[in-house]
Amino acid sequence: MPLKESTLDPSKAVYDSVLESGCGYSKPLKQGQTLRIVDLEGNQAVDTLSYDSSDPTDRYSAEGTIREQGNIYLTTGTRLMSSEGNVLLTIVADTCGRHDTLGGACAAESNQVRYAIEKKYMHNCRDNFLLEIQHHLPTMSKRDLTANINFFMNVPVTPEGGLTFEDGISAPGRYVELRAERDVTVLISNCPQLNNPCNAYNPTPVRVLVWD
Ligand SMILES: [Zn+2]
């Protein structure tokens, strides 16, 4: 887990805002800009997708990212690859140490299958993503919501290859920082999940900052 702190000064950020728990969000970034996501209270899951702004059909690829770095966990140095093999963003700082890109986003369907039939209508990340693309990325539809990143989420893989959802390894104030390697649009769902130990059954706000 290569931890790396940032040298960027929050007082010099060109954007600085709190994203309340359960809320969706999208942010266009210019090439060279840096985005920081801060886990304000710890153990929050921040479901994230990214797209090339000039061609949103070229989008984040979990399998391309895993293949290129030869590792299933994301941390400092990870290049977020696109479906066309381009680098969308690079993780340039990380004080949490490990992020997931296997667990996917929670959805009405997964709430129902994983937890209980009456959980189907609970607020979930996929609905957040759907609302965000309707409002801010109208050329895209639900078919453009592919496998995502879960920043701060702990989904260890067992030696046998099993996928487990565990209590988080993040803590209040830990952050991850990404540099845009081209003009990208980042889509975030600050996970509203109430049935999963990853966020201790308690969704909390995150802070989002951008530097030029
Ligand atoms: Zn979620």
mmCIF file of N, CA, C and O in Angstrom, residues 97-184:
data_model
loop_
_atom_site.group_PDB
_atom_site.id
_atom_site.type_symbol
_atom_site.label_atom_id
_atom_site.label_comp_id
_atom_site.label_asym_id
_atom_site.label_seq_id
_atom_site.Cartn_x
_atom_site.Cartn_y
_atom_site.Cartn_z
ATOM 1 N N GLY A 97 -4.620 4.074 0.868
ATOM 2 C CA GLY A 97 -3.722 2.979 0.525
ATOM 3 C C GLY A 97 -4.297 1.926 -0.387
ATOM 4 O O GLY A 97 -3.559 1.208 -1.042
ATOM 5 N N ARG A 98 -5.611 1.829 -0.441
ATOM 6 C CA ARG A 98 -6.175 0.780 -1.289
ATOM 7 C C ARG A 98 -7.620 1.112 -1.622
ATOM 8 O O ARG A 98 -8.392 1.470 -0.734
ATOM 9 N N HIS A 99 -7.957 0.943 -2.888
ATOM 10 C CA HIS A 99 -9.312 1.243 -3.348
ATOM 11 C C HIS A 99 -9.772 0.106 -4.253
ATOM 12 O O HIS A 99 -8.961 -0.547 -4.901
ATOM 13 N N ASP A 100 -11.076 -0.058 -4.324
ATOM 14 C CA ASP A 100 -11.651 -1.216 -5.016
ATOM 15 C C ASP A 100 -12.161 -0.837 -6.405
ATOM 16 O O ASP A 100 -12.686 0.256 -6.603
ATOM 17 N N THR A 101 -12.012 -1.767 -7.345
ATOM 18 C CA THR A 101 -12.695 -1.573 -8.630
ATOM 19 C C THR A 101 -13.367 -2.865 -9.087
ATOM 20 O O THR A 101 -13.682 -3.027 -10.254
ATOM 21 N N LEU A 102 -13.599 -3.788 -8.142
ATOM 22 C CA LEU A 102 -14.244 -5.063 -8.470
ATOM 23 C C LEU A 102 -15.687 -5.138 -7.982
ATOM 24 O O LEU A 102 -16.512 -5.832 -8.567
ATOM 25 N N GLY A 103 -16.002 -4.430 -6.896
ATOM 26 C CA GLY A 103 -17.280 -4.629 -6.214
ATOM 27 C C GLY A 103 -18.490 -4.043 -6.928
ATOM 28 O O GLY A 103 -19.623 -4.419 -6.644
ATOM 29 N N GLY A 104 -18.265 -3.124 -7.865
ATOM 30 C CA GLY A 104 -19.384 -2.524 -8.587
ATOM 31 C C GLY A 104 -20.144 -1.524 -7.737
ATOM 32 O O GLY A 104 -19.800 -1.245 -6.587
ATOM 33 N N ALA A 105 -21.191 -0.963 -8.326
ATOM 34 C CA ALA A 105 -22.020 0.031 -7.645
ATOM 35 C C ALA A 105 -23.270 -0.642 -7.099
ATOM 36 O O ALA A 105 -23.811 -1.547 -7.727
ATOM 37 N N CYS A 106 -23.744 -0.167 -5.953
ATOM 38 C CA CYS A 106 -25.001 -0.734 -5.447
ATOM 39 C C CYS A 106 -26.158 -0.264 -6.327
ATOM 40 O O CYS A 106 -26.112 0.791 -6.949
ATOM 41 N N ALA A 107 -27.173 -1.086 -6.404
ATOM 42 C CA ALA A 107 -28.305 -0.839 -7.302
ATOM 43 C C ALA A 107 -29.562 -1.418 -6.676
ATOM 44 O O ALA A 107 -29.483 -2.195 -5.718
ATOM 45 N N ALA A 108 -30.724 -1.027 -7.216
ATOM 46 C CA ALA A 108 -31.978 -1.604 -6.730
ATOM 47 C C ALA A 108 -31.913 -3.133 -6.804
ATOM 48 O O ALA A 108 -32.322 -3.835 -5.878
ATOM 49 N N GLU A 109 -31.328 -3.622 -7.911
ATOM 50 C CA GLU A 109 -31.275 -5.071 -8.109
ATOM 51 C C GLU A 109 -30.372 -5.745 -7.066
ATOM 52 O O GLU A 109 -30.725 -6.772 -6.494
ATOM 53 N N SER A 110 -29.179 -5.137 -6.840
ATOM 54 C CA SER A 110 -28.262 -5.775 -5.889
ATOM 55 C C SER A 110 -28.781 -5.639 -4.459
ATOM 56 O O SER A 110 -28.575 -6.524 -3.632
ATOM 57 N N ASN A 111 -29.457 -4.529 -4.146
ATOM 58 C CA ASN A 111 -30.063 -4.398 -2.815
ATOM 59 C C ASN A 111 -31.026 -5.554 -2.559
ATOM 60 O O ASN A 111 -31.059 -6.140 -1.476
ATOM 61 N N GLN A 112 -31.789 -5.890 -3.583
ATOM 62 C CA GLN A 112 -32.790 -6.935 -3.477
ATOM 63 C C GLN A 112 -32.133 -8.314 -3.348
ATOM 64 O O GLN A 112 -32.512 -9.124 -2.499
ATOM 65 N N VAL A 113 -31.102 -8.557 -4.174
ATOM 66 C CA VAL A 113 -30.472 -9.880 -4.202
ATOM 67 C C VAL A 113 -29.585 -10.090 -2.978
ATOM 68 O O VAL A 113 -29.598 -11.158 -2.362
ATOM 69 N N ARG A 114 -28.816 -9.047 -2.608
ATOM 70 C CA ARG A 114 -27.864 -9.216 -1.507
ATOM 71 C C ARG A 114 -28.532 -9.165 -0.140
ATOM 72 O O ARG A 114 -28.090 -9.828 0.793
ATOM 73 N N TYR A 115 -29.579 -8.337 -0.013
ATOM 74 C CA TYR A 115 -30.075 -8.049 1.333
ATOM 75 C C TYR A 115 -31.504 -8.570 1.552
ATOM 76 O O TYR A 115 -31.688 -9.527 2.269
ATOM 77 N N ALA A 116 -32.482 -7.955 0.910
ATOM 78 C CA ALA A 116 -33.861 -8.419 1.111
ATOM 79 C C ALA A 116 -34.748 -7.754 0.060
ATOM 80 O O ALA A 116 -34.432 -6.673 -0.443
ATOM 81 N N ILE A 117 -35.855 -8.396 -0.237
ATOM 82 C CA ILE A 117 -36.726 -7.886 -1.302
ATOM 83 C C ILE A 117 -37.245 -6.479 -0.978
ATOM 84 O O ILE A 117 -37.373 -5.640 -1.860
ATOM 85 N N GLU A 118 -37.464 -6.225 0.331
ATOM 86 C CA GLU A 118 -37.990 -4.892 0.678
ATOM 87 C C GLU A 118 -36.923 -3.796 0.630
ATOM 88 O O GLU A 118 -37.235 -2.622 0.804
ATOM 89 N N LYS A 119 -35.649 -4.176 0.354
ATOM 90 C CA LYS A 119 -34.578 -3.176 0.222
ATOM 91 C C LYS A 119 -34.483 -2.642 -1.211
ATOM 92 O O LYS A 119 -33.665 -1.772 -1.495
ATOM 93 N N LYS A 120 -35.290 -3.191 -2.103
ATOM 94 C CA LYS A 120 -35.164 -2.849 -3.522
ATOM 95 C C LYS A 120 -35.287 -1.349 -3.766
ATOM 96 O O LYS A 120 -34.633 -0.800 -4.647
ATOM 97 N N TYR A 121 -36.148 -0.684 -3.020
ATOM 98 C CA TYR A 121 -36.452 0.719 -3.321
ATOM 99 C C TYR A 121 -35.575 1.692 -2.546
ATOM 100 O O TYR A 121 -35.788 2.903 -2.624
ATOM 101 N N MET A 122 -34.576 1.160 -1.844
ATOM 102 C CA MET A 122 -33.689 2.065 -1.105
ATOM 103 C C MET A 122 -32.749 2.799 -2.060
ATOM 104 O O MET A 122 -32.380 2.297 -3.114
ATOM 105 N N HIS A 123 -32.381 4.005 -1.650
ATOM 106 C CA HIS A 123 -31.473 4.867 -2.400
ATOM 107 C C HIS A 123 -30.174 4.097 -2.717
ATOM 108 O O HIS A 123 -29.635 3.417 -1.862
ATOM 109 N N ASN A 124 -29.691 4.204 -3.954
ATOM 110 C CA ASN A 124 -28.506 3.443 -4.350
ATOM 111 C C ASN A 124 -27.666 4.212 -5.361
ATOM 112 O O ASN A 124 -28.110 5.192 -5.955
ATOM 113 N N CYS A 125 -26.434 3.739 -5.566
ATOM 114 C CA CYS A 125 -25.478 4.455 -6.430
ATOM 115 C C CYS A 125 -25.899 4.451 -7.899
ATOM 116 O O CYS A 125 -25.702 5.438 -8.611
ATOM 117 N N ARG A 126 -26.430 3.354 -8.366
ATOM 118 C CA ARG A 126 -26.790 3.308 -9.781
ATOM 119 C C ARG A 126 -27.873 4.352 -10.093
ATOM 120 O O ARG A 126 -27.838 4.989 -11.136
ATOM 121 N N ASP A 127 -28.826 4.539 -9.193
ATOM 122 C CA ASP A 127 -29.833 5.581 -9.404
ATOM 123 C C ASP A 127 -29.186 6.967 -9.392
ATOM 124 O O ASP A 127 -29.563 7.845 -10.175
ATOM 125 N N ASN A 128 -28.209 7.179 -8.509
ATOM 126 C CA ASN A 128 -27.472 8.456 -8.514
ATOM 127 C C ASN A 128 -26.797 8.684 -9.860
ATOM 128 O O ASN A 128 -26.862 9.778 -10.431
ATOM 129 N N PHE A 129 -26.117 7.657 -10.360
ATOM 130 C CA PHE A 129 -25.438 7.778 -11.657
ATOM 131 C C PHE A 129 -26.453 8.076 -12.767
ATOM 132 O O PHE A 129 -26.211 8.916 -13.633
ATOM 133 N N LEU A 130 -27.584 7.401 -12.732
ATOM 134 C CA LEU A 130 -28.603 7.625 -13.770
ATOM 135 C C LEU A 130 -29.114 9.061 -13.743
ATOM 136 O O LEU A 130 -29.288 9.692 -14.785
ATOM 137 N N LEU A 131 -29.352 9.592 -12.538
ATOM 138 C CA LEU A 131 -29.806 10.985 -12.424
ATOM 139 C C LEU A 131 -28.730 11.944 -12.920
ATOM 140 O O LEU A 131 -29.035 12.912 -13.639
ATOM 141 N N GLU A 132 -27.473 11.689 -12.558
ATOM 142 C CA GLU A 132 -26.379 12.583 -12.974
ATOM 143 C C GLU A 132 -26.226 12.620 -14.487
ATOM 144 O O GLU A 132 -26.055 13.687 -15.068
ATOM 145 N N ILE A 133 -26.252 11.463 -15.134
ATOM 146 C CA ILE A 133 -26.067 11.493 -16.594
ATOM 147 C C ILE A 133 -27.272 12.130 -17.283
ATOM 148 O O ILE A 133 -27.110 12.801 -18.289
ATOM 149 N N GLN A 134 -28.464 11.989 -16.701
ATOM 150 C CA GLN A 134 -29.622 12.672 -17.297
ATOM 151 C C GLN A 134 -29.455 14.179 -17.231
ATOM 152 O O GLN A 134 -29.785 14.899 -18.167
ATOM 153 N N HIS A 135 -28.939 14.663 -16.108
ATOM 154 C CA HIS A 135 -28.840 16.106 -15.908
ATOM 155 C C HIS A 135 -27.620 16.709 -16.582
ATOM 156 O O HIS A 135 -27.669 17.830 -17.083
ATOM 157 N N HIS A 136 -26.494 16.001 -16.579
ATOM 158 C CA HIS A 136 -25.227 16.629 -16.964
ATOM 159 C C HIS A 136 -24.542 15.993 -18.167
ATOM 160 O O HIS A 136 -23.655 16.595 -18.755
ATOM 161 N N LEU A 137 -24.886 14.782 -18.509
ATOM 162 C CA LEU A 137 -24.239 14.110 -19.635
ATOM 163 C C LEU A 137 -25.330 13.495 -20.512
ATOM 164 O O LEU A 137 -25.448 12.279 -20.634
ATOM 165 N N PRO A 138 -26.147 14.366 -21.112
ATOM 166 C CA PRO A 138 -27.372 13.866 -21.760
ATOM 167 C C PRO A 138 -27.138 12.968 -22.968
ATOM 168 O O PRO A 138 -28.068 12.298 -23.409
ATOM 169 N N THR A 139 -25.903 12.952 -23.503
ATOM 170 C CA THR A 139 -25.686 12.054 -24.643
ATOM 171 C C THR A 139 -25.522 10.608 -24.193
ATOM 172 O O THR A 139 -25.454 9.701 -25.004
ATOM 173 N N MET A 140 -25.453 10.390 -22.882
ATOM 174 C CA MET A 140 -25.219 9.039 -22.397
ATOM 175 C C MET A 140 -26.468 8.461 -21.727
ATOM 176 O O MET A 140 -27.361 9.194 -21.311
ATOM 177 N N SER A 141 -26.485 7.151 -21.619
ATOM 178 C CA SER A 141 -27.628 6.474 -21.012
ATOM 179 C C SER A 141 -27.121 5.393 -20.070
ATOM 180 O O SER A 141 -25.920 5.269 -19.843
ATOM 181 N N LYS A 142 -28.043 4.579 -19.562
ATOM 182 C CA LYS A 142 -27.624 3.587 -18.580
ATOM 183 C C LYS A 142 -26.653 2.565 -19.143
ATOM 184 O O LYS A 142 -25.899 1.952 -18.399
ATOM 185 N N ARG A 143 -26.628 2.391 -20.475
ATOM 186 C CA ARG A 143 -25.670 1.455 -21.050
ATOM 187 C C ARG A 143 -24.234 1.958 -20.900
ATOM 188 O O ARG A 143 -23.304 1.191 -21.053
ATOM 189 N N ASP A 144 -24.058 3.262 -20.610
ATOM 190 C CA ASP A 144 -22.726 3.841 -20.420
ATOM 191 C C ASP A 144 -22.244 3.753 -18.981
ATOM 192 O O ASP A 144 -21.155 4.221 -18.666
ATOM 193 N N LEU A 145 -23.054 3.191 -18.095
ATOM 194 C CA LEU A 145 -22.645 3.002 -16.698
ATOM 195 C C LEU A 145 -22.001 1.633 -16.580
ATOM 196 O O LEU A 145 -22.679 0.618 -16.495
ATOM 197 N N THR A 146 -20.674 1.630 -16.600
ATOM 198 C CA THR A 146 -19.943 0.363 -16.595
ATOM 199 C C THR A 146 -19.292 0.155 -15.230
ATOM 200 O O THR A 146 -19.542 0.907 -14.299
ATOM 201 N N ALA A 147 -18.443 -0.863 -15.129
ATOM 202 C CA ALA A 147 -17.789 -1.184 -13.850
ATOM 203 C C ALA A 147 -17.035 0.042 -13.335
ATOM 204 O O ALA A 147 -16.284 0.673 -14.071
ATOM 205 N N ASN A 148 -17.229 0.362 -12.064
ATOM 206 C CA ASN A 148 -16.745 1.626 -11.496
ATOM 207 C C ASN A 148 -15.646 1.401 -10.475
ATOM 208 O O ASN A 148 -15.277 0.269 -10.151
ATOM 209 N N ILE A 149 -15.143 2.509 -9.947
ATOM 210 C CA ILE A 149 -14.197 2.483 -8.826
ATOM 211 C C ILE A 149 -14.984 2.769 -7.554
ATOM 212 O O ILE A 149 -15.905 3.593 -7.561
ATOM 213 N N ASN A 150 -14.609 2.108 -6.464
ATOM 214 C CA ASN A 150 -15.141 2.436 -5.141
ATOM 215 C C ASN A 150 -13.988 2.961 -4.290
ATOM 216 O O ASN A 150 -13.262 2.175 -3.682
ATOM 217 N N PHE A 151 -13.801 4.285 -4.301
ATOM 218 C CA PHE A 151 -12.728 4.830 -3.486
ATOM 219 C C PHE A 151 -13.043 4.613 -2.013
ATOM 220 O O PHE A 151 -14.203 4.729 -1.588
ATOM 221 N N PHE A 152 -12.003 4.281 -1.258
ATOM 222 C CA PHE A 152 -12.046 4.056 0.189
ATOM 223 C C PHE A 152 -12.745 2.754 0.582
ATOM 224 O O PHE A 152 -12.855 2.438 1.754
ATOM 225 N N MET A 153 -13.236 2.001 -0.396
ATOM 226 C CA MET A 153 -13.985 0.796 -0.046
ATOM 227 C C MET A 153 -13.040 -0.407 0.009
ATOM 228 O O MET A 153 -12.157 -0.555 -0.825
ATOM 229 N N ASN A 154 -13.268 -1.256 1.000
ATOM 230 C CA ASN A 154 -12.408 -2.401 1.257
ATOM 231 C C ASN A 154 -13.086 -3.671 0.756
ATOM 232 O O ASN A 154 -14.026 -4.163 1.381
ATOM 233 N N VAL A 155 -12.618 -4.178 -0.378
ATOM 234 C CA VAL A 155 -13.157 -5.420 -0.948
ATOM 235 C C VAL A 155 -11.988 -6.371 -1.188
ATOM 236 O O VAL A 155 -11.511 -6.547 -2.302
ATOM 237 N N PRO A 156 -11.482 -6.979 -0.099
ATOM 238 C CA PRO A 156 -10.332 -7.863 -0.272
ATOM 239 C C PRO A 156 -10.714 -9.144 -1.008
ATOM 240 O O PRO A 156 -11.841 -9.627 -0.898
ATOM 241 N N VAL A 157 -9.755 -9.638 -1.775
ATOM 242 C CA VAL A 157 -9.934 -10.903 -2.480
ATOM 243 C C VAL A 157 -9.168 -11.971 -1.702
ATOM 244 O O VAL A 157 -8.010 -11.792 -1.342
ATOM 245 N N THR A 158 -9.839 -13.078 -1.416
ATOM 246 C CA THR A 158 -9.213 -14.147 -0.628
ATOM 247 C C THR A 158 -8.199 -14.907 -1.491
ATOM 248 O O THR A 158 -8.230 -14.796 -2.720
ATOM 249 N N PRO A 159 -7.287 -15.683 -0.864
ATOM 250 C CA PRO A 159 -6.322 -16.469 -1.655
ATOM 251 C C PRO A 159 -7.012 -17.396 -2.652
ATOM 252 O O PRO A 159 -6.447 -17.731 -3.689
ATOM 253 N N GLU A 160 -8.246 -17.781 -2.336
ATOM 254 C CA GLU A 160 -8.980 -18.676 -3.247
ATOM 255 C C GLU A 160 -9.690 -17.895 -4.354
ATOM 256 O O GLU A 160 -10.346 -18.476 -5.208
ATOM 257 N N GLY A 161 -9.568 -16.552 -4.313
ATOM 258 C CA GLY A 161 -10.213 -15.747 -5.343
ATOM 259 C C GLY A 161 -11.586 -15.245 -4.953
ATOM 260 O O GLY A 161 -12.287 -14.654 -5.779
ATOM 261 N N GLY A 162 -11.998 -15.472 -3.718
ATOM 262 C CA GLY A 162 -13.309 -15.006 -3.269
ATOM 263 C C GLY A 162 -13.320 -13.501 -3.062
ATOM 264 O O GLY A 162 -12.311 -12.903 -2.686
ATOM 265 N N LEU A 163 -14.472 -12.906 -3.301
ATOM 266 C CA LEU A 163 -14.643 -11.459 -3.162
ATOM 267 C C LEU A 163 -15.428 -11.207 -1.876
ATOM 268 O O LEU A 163 -16.513 -11.750 -1.693
ATOM 269 N N THR A 164 -14.868 -10.397 -0.970
ATOM 270 C CA THR A 164 -15.547 -10.152 0.299
ATOM 271 C C THR A 164 -15.682 -8.658 0.541
ATOM 272 O O THR A 164 -14.792 -7.887 0.189
ATOM 273 N N PHE A 165 -16.795 -8.256 1.126
ATOM 274 C CA PHE A 165 -17.017 -6.861 1.504
ATOM 275 C C PHE A 165 -16.731 -6.754 2.996
ATOM 276 O O PHE A 165 -17.362 -7.436 3.800
ATOM 277 N N GLU A 166 -15.743 -5.915 3.340
ATOM 278 C CA GLU A 166 -15.296 -5.868 4.729
ATOM 279 C C GLU A 166 -15.438 -4.457 5.283
ATOM 280 O O GLU A 166 -15.599 -3.498 4.544
ATOM 281 N N ASP A 167 -15.298 -4.385 6.604
ATOM 282 C CA ASP A 167 -15.224 -3.089 7.272
ATOM 283 C C ASP A 167 -14.111 -2.274 6.610
ATOM 284 O O ASP A 167 -13.091 -2.809 6.200
ATOM 285 N N GLY A 168 -14.306 -0.963 6.518
ATOM 286 C CA GLY A 168 -13.370 -0.127 5.771
ATOM 287 C C GLY A 168 -11.998 -0.026 6.414
ATOM 288 O O GLY A 168 -11.810 -0.291 7.598
ATOM 289 N N ILE A 169 -10.997 0.357 5.585
ATOM 290 C CA ILE A 169 -9.650 0.591 6.097
ATOM 291 C C ILE A 169 -9.318 2.081 6.080
ATOM 292 O O ILE A 169 -8.233 2.484 6.467
ATOM 293 N N SER A 170 -10.272 2.900 5.642
ATOM 294 C CA SER A 170 -10.036 4.339 5.609
ATOM 295 C C SER A 170 -10.306 4.935 6.994
ATOM 296 O O SER A 170 -10.704 4.227 7.919
ATOM 297 N N ALA A 171 -10.045 6.222 7.128
ATOM 298 C CA ALA A 171 -10.241 6.896 8.414
ATOM 299 C C ALA A 171 -10.534 8.367 8.138
ATOM 300 O O ALA A 171 -10.279 8.850 7.023
ATOM 301 N N PRO A 172 -11.041 9.102 9.129
ATOM 302 C CA PRO A 172 -11.387 10.495 8.887
ATOM 303 C C PRO A 172 -10.200 11.300 8.335
ATOM 304 O O PRO A 172 -9.102 11.239 8.893
ATOM 305 N N GLY A 173 -10.439 12.011 7.234
ATOM 306 C CA GLY A 173 -9.417 12.883 6.656
ATOM 307 C C GLY A 173 -8.543 12.244 5.598
ATOM 308 O O GLY A 173 -7.761 12.922 4.944
ATOM 309 N N ARG A 174 -8.647 10.936 5.414
ATOM 310 C CA ARG A 174 -7.824 10.303 4.376
ATOM 311 C C ARG A 174 -8.360 10.707 2.996
ATOM 312 O O ARG A 174 -9.549 10.922 2.832
ATOM 313 N N TYR A 175 -7.455 10.769 2.041
ATOM 314 C CA TYR A 175 -7.863 11.261 0.722
ATOM 315 C C TYR A 175 -7.149 10.521 -0.397
ATOM 316 O O TYR A 175 -6.137 9.841 -0.173
ATOM 317 N N VAL A 176 -7.711 10.692 -1.579
ATOM 318 C CA VAL A 176 -7.085 10.191 -2.798
ATOM 319 C C VAL A 176 -7.080 11.353 -3.791
ATOM 320 O O VAL A 176 -8.009 12.171 -3.802
ATOM 321 N N GLU A 177 -6.013 11.435 -4.570
ATOM 322 C CA GLU A 177 -5.868 12.568 -5.488
ATOM 323 C C GLU A 177 -5.575 12.051 -6.892
ATOM 324 O O GLU A 177 -4.742 11.154 -7.063
ATOM 325 N N LEU A 178 -6.269 12.632 -7.874
ATOM 326 C CA LEU A 178 -6.158 12.160 -9.253
ATOM 327 C C LEU A 178 -5.820 13.319 -10.183
ATOM 328 O O LEU A 178 -6.457 14.371 -10.113
ATOM 329 N N ARG A 179 -4.834 13.083 -11.046
ATOM 330 C CA ARG A 179 -4.494 14.094 -12.061
ATOM 331 C C ARG A 179 -5.135 13.692 -13.389
ATOM 332 O O ARG A 179 -5.007 12.534 -13.821
ATOM 333 N N ALA A 180 -5.818 14.649 -14.018
ATOM 334 C CA ALA A 180 -6.455 14.375 -15.309
ATOM 335 C C ALA A 180 -5.384 14.349 -16.392
ATOM 336 O O ALA A 180 -4.631 15.301 -16.554
ATOM 337 N N GLU A 181 -5.308 13.251 -17.126
ATOM 338 C CA GLU A 181 -4.309 13.127 -18.191
ATOM 339 C C GLU A 181 -4.862 13.569 -19.541
ATOM 340 O O GLU A 181 -4.153 13.609 -20.530
ATOM 341 N N ARG A 182 -6.139 13.861 -19.579
ATOM 342 C CA ARG A 182 -6.807 14.446 -20.732
ATOM 343 C C ARG A 182 -8.057 15.128 -20.193
ATOM 344 O O ARG A 182 -8.296 15.072 -18.989
ATOM 345 N N ASP A 183 -8.843 15.785 -21.022
ATOM 346 C CA ASP A 183 -10.087 16.389 -20.526
ATOM 347 C C ASP A 183 -11.058 15.257 -20.195
ATOM 348 O O ASP A 183 -11.402 14.455 -21.069
ATOM 349 N N VAL A 184 -11.458 15.176 -18.940
ATOM 350 C CA VAL A 184 -12.305 14.065 -18.510
ATOM 351 C C VAL A 184 -13.524 14.596 -17.745
ATOM 352 O O VAL A 184 -13.489 15.698 -17.189
#
